[in-house]
Amino acid sequence: MKYGYFDDKNREYVITRPDTPLPWINYLGCQDYFGIISATAGGYSYYRDARLRRITRGRYNNVPFDFGGRYIYLRDDTSGEFWSPSWMPTRGALEQYECRHGMGYSTISSTLNGIAASTRYFVPLDETLEIWQLTLTNNRPEPAELSVFSSVEFCLWDAMDDSTNFQRNFSIGQVEIDDEVIYHKTEYRERRNHFAWFACSEKLAGFDTQREAFLGPWRGWDKPAAVERGESAGSVAHGWSPIGSHHVRARFAPGETRQIIYVLGYNENKVEEKFDPPGSQTVNKKTVKPLIAKYRERANVDAAFERLRAYWDGLLGIYQVSTPDEHTDRMVNIWNAYQCMATFNMSRSASTFESGIGRGLGFRDSNQDLLGFVHMVPERARQRILDLAATQLPTGGAYHQYQPLTKKGNNDVGGNFNDDPHWLIVGVGAYLKETGDWGILDEPVMFDSAPGSEQPLYEHLRRSFRYTLERLGPHGLPLIGRADWNDCLNLNCFSDTPGQSFQTTTSKDGKVAESVFIAGLFVLAAKELAAIATRRGQKGDAKACLEEAARMDETVRKHGWDGEWFVRAYDDFGRKIGSNECEEGKIFIESQGFCVLAGIGLEDGMARKALDSVRKHLATPHGIVLQQPAYSRYYIEYGEISSYPPGYKENAGIFCHNNPWVIIGETMLGNGDAAHDYYSRINPSARETISEVHRCEPYVYAQMIAGRDAPTHGEAKNSWLTGTAAWNYYAITQWILGIRPEYEGLRIAPVVPQGWKGFNATRKFRGVTYRIAVSRKGTGNKLSLKVDGKAIDGSVIPVPTDGRKDVKIEAVIG
Ligand code: GLC
Ligand code: GLC
């Protein structure tokens, strides 16, 4: 069953009924001002940090789930009837409803009793404000008298305090109303120098800024008293819950169309210029007034929207493909790339499943996210790398996360995840291959954000590498520390206390438990670092990296091979995890995927065997589960992984983040059919027709789909903010389609299904546009390449040195 359809031409997903199984959201904003918006106008906005600079309120644990938003109410002043054109929050029947989620905007439209309403929500580039562009049309044969009410509920900035510290909150709310603009200025009188404002393009009939005055006593947002009676209360908030609501009255002739523009903004003033006049308590509005004047004009709003469109056309135009599979095309050309940008902007902070309160930017997560967006925003990727590296510890270890506002690492979600440092090498490698910007390696970067500790970025990579060598366990495999990629494999935690965090508790000294996954990651990262060192002329480093990679490869074969697949880990008692010897959790996906990715066992059949075991034991029609058999009880020595009921999350759920490791592994073994088949099982677009099972948005990946042990097998959760986005993008674009940036140029090495006759792609790379036509002559993957008509050896196309900006590539495979 579907709840809408893809409009690929306009790069939109069109939701045709408001009662989606879960909130189906989109993101607004590209730089500093961001918002979540659902198909029924739910969601909230923030400036840079979803916790510390929350502009509007989102409600947690609400019923209905999706509550609090950018709500507009329409009232027929003749009959007194009122409704929400976005369905929520009044939820009355609408004659027609549609939400178009597009690139950085959402348009929600509906019709009731001859009144058509359509609101386009977006954040203009380079501004810290959002626009709601409401178009109203009277399709009745007679005039219509309408009242239009807007509403937002302001958050008292720190979203955590806002939802907990009521003894203070109910006394601090402050607003100003000036020239019909509503200013929210809670705490501005003391240490804040930022405020929010909410303006409307039309002359107002009234306004409200105190929630209870607008709603009326004992009422909810579905039935505000002001809307019901057709008149605002003119309330000024002192404490309690500041809101912003404008009331506009308008008479529409038959057939008449009109726009009302709302602008919600965030501004900061210099500390010395906070008040105007100086010495008063009145917000200085000098920086805001020109913005208000500008965006009250429709032409300026339309121009800002066109700029936003052009921005996305530019980003998405860097990699476009046309294949025999529409789901592949749609994800590569539009949605998967778009989701990668969302993970760049939001990391794991704000979504339907991430509260915006708990998680900053993860070290591991952000480095992996680079794989998905580095080609679109290389300069910003560069800055991200430098920011991440500056939080690295002198030992080479890493804080697990840092806060975007301070850019300092913290241990709030634990530290000593022993895989963390290597992701920096992976991220930097991806950046270098895309850009060829070798200068980044010489950038001085602090350790632990401490001024004076700067060393070239390259030294950070060396320390990442050494970190593991200094932390080897009894079998010579890397010690796992708090956990590895799998945050829930907590082998040193031994927690028996309810509520204790698995991510921050440690009960063992951690000298025994080892990770085969980190071993695989280490081999991959060491080879990458060797490649980097070689090109930098650091021969000694390169040699050491390759030697250690070879040694670890051997250790894995010796102690990390279980006969038919790779072992997952050794626990604190030195017993195997992910082995036939185990009662449960006999085989895990991570070590199969990553050891193959690292090239371990490619030649001698071990890799093939491991992936055959994945197929046999872990593959389901909904994707590949994380392990089998699921843990049926809590194992104190394994930690959080066994805390989840079977089939969910890390306990045998389908983690869409690691499925691509197997997909890539299959391409490395030349098996395009298997690779694309796995790819399609979790491709959200390919799952659109089972939306009632999948339940999350069909246009973006979810972190997890319930595994076969779960009663809700096939049900997705945690959509949007997940490493799944980058990894699937990387797997399809670079390994299946095989258009892969390398240090020396662009590699063309497709491993596509046998049934594909070919495909075309455009890839912009280091300032050159490559137009690539791939055709199939036989059933294999053997490749012959012509560059601008001339046959070349090998599969890497060097960047032209003769100034050509457009290069034609013909590839024949078979
Ligand atoms: C979450 C985390 C990621 C981790 C994964 C597996 O997606 O963000 O860092 O690797 O879970 O536990
Ligand atoms: C929990 C989740 C895991 C996530 C971690 C983040 O352990 O299961 O997926 O990575 O929290 O702290």
CSV table of C-alpha atoms in Angstrom, one decimal, residues 2 65 88 116 263 310 427 474 478 509 514 534 567 632 675 680 722 731-732:
chain,number,residue,atom,x,y,z
A,2,LYS,CA,1.2,3.5,-0.9
A,65,PHE,CA,2.9,11.4,17.7
A,88,MET,CA,-3.2,18.9,11.8
A,116,ALA,CA,-7.9,26.2,-1.8
A,263,VAL,CA,8.5,35.0,8.2
A,310,ALA,CA,19.3,26.3,-8.2
A,427,GLY,CA,37.1,10.1,5.9
A,474,PRO,CA,45.7,-11.8,23.8
A,478,PRO,CA,42.5,-5.1,18.5
A,509,ASP,CA,39.9,-3.3,32.6
A,514,GLU,CA,38.9,-8.2,21.2
A,534,THR,CA,53.3,6.8,-0.5
A,567,VAL,CA,34.4,-14.6,14.1
A,632,SER,CA,16.8,-14.6,23.5
A,675,ALA,CA,25.0,-6.8,-4.9
A,680,SER,CA,17.1,-3.3,-3.6
A,722,THR,CA,21.9,7.4,9.9
A,731,ALA,CA,27.9,1.3,-2.4
A,732,ILE,CA,25.6,2.1,-5.3
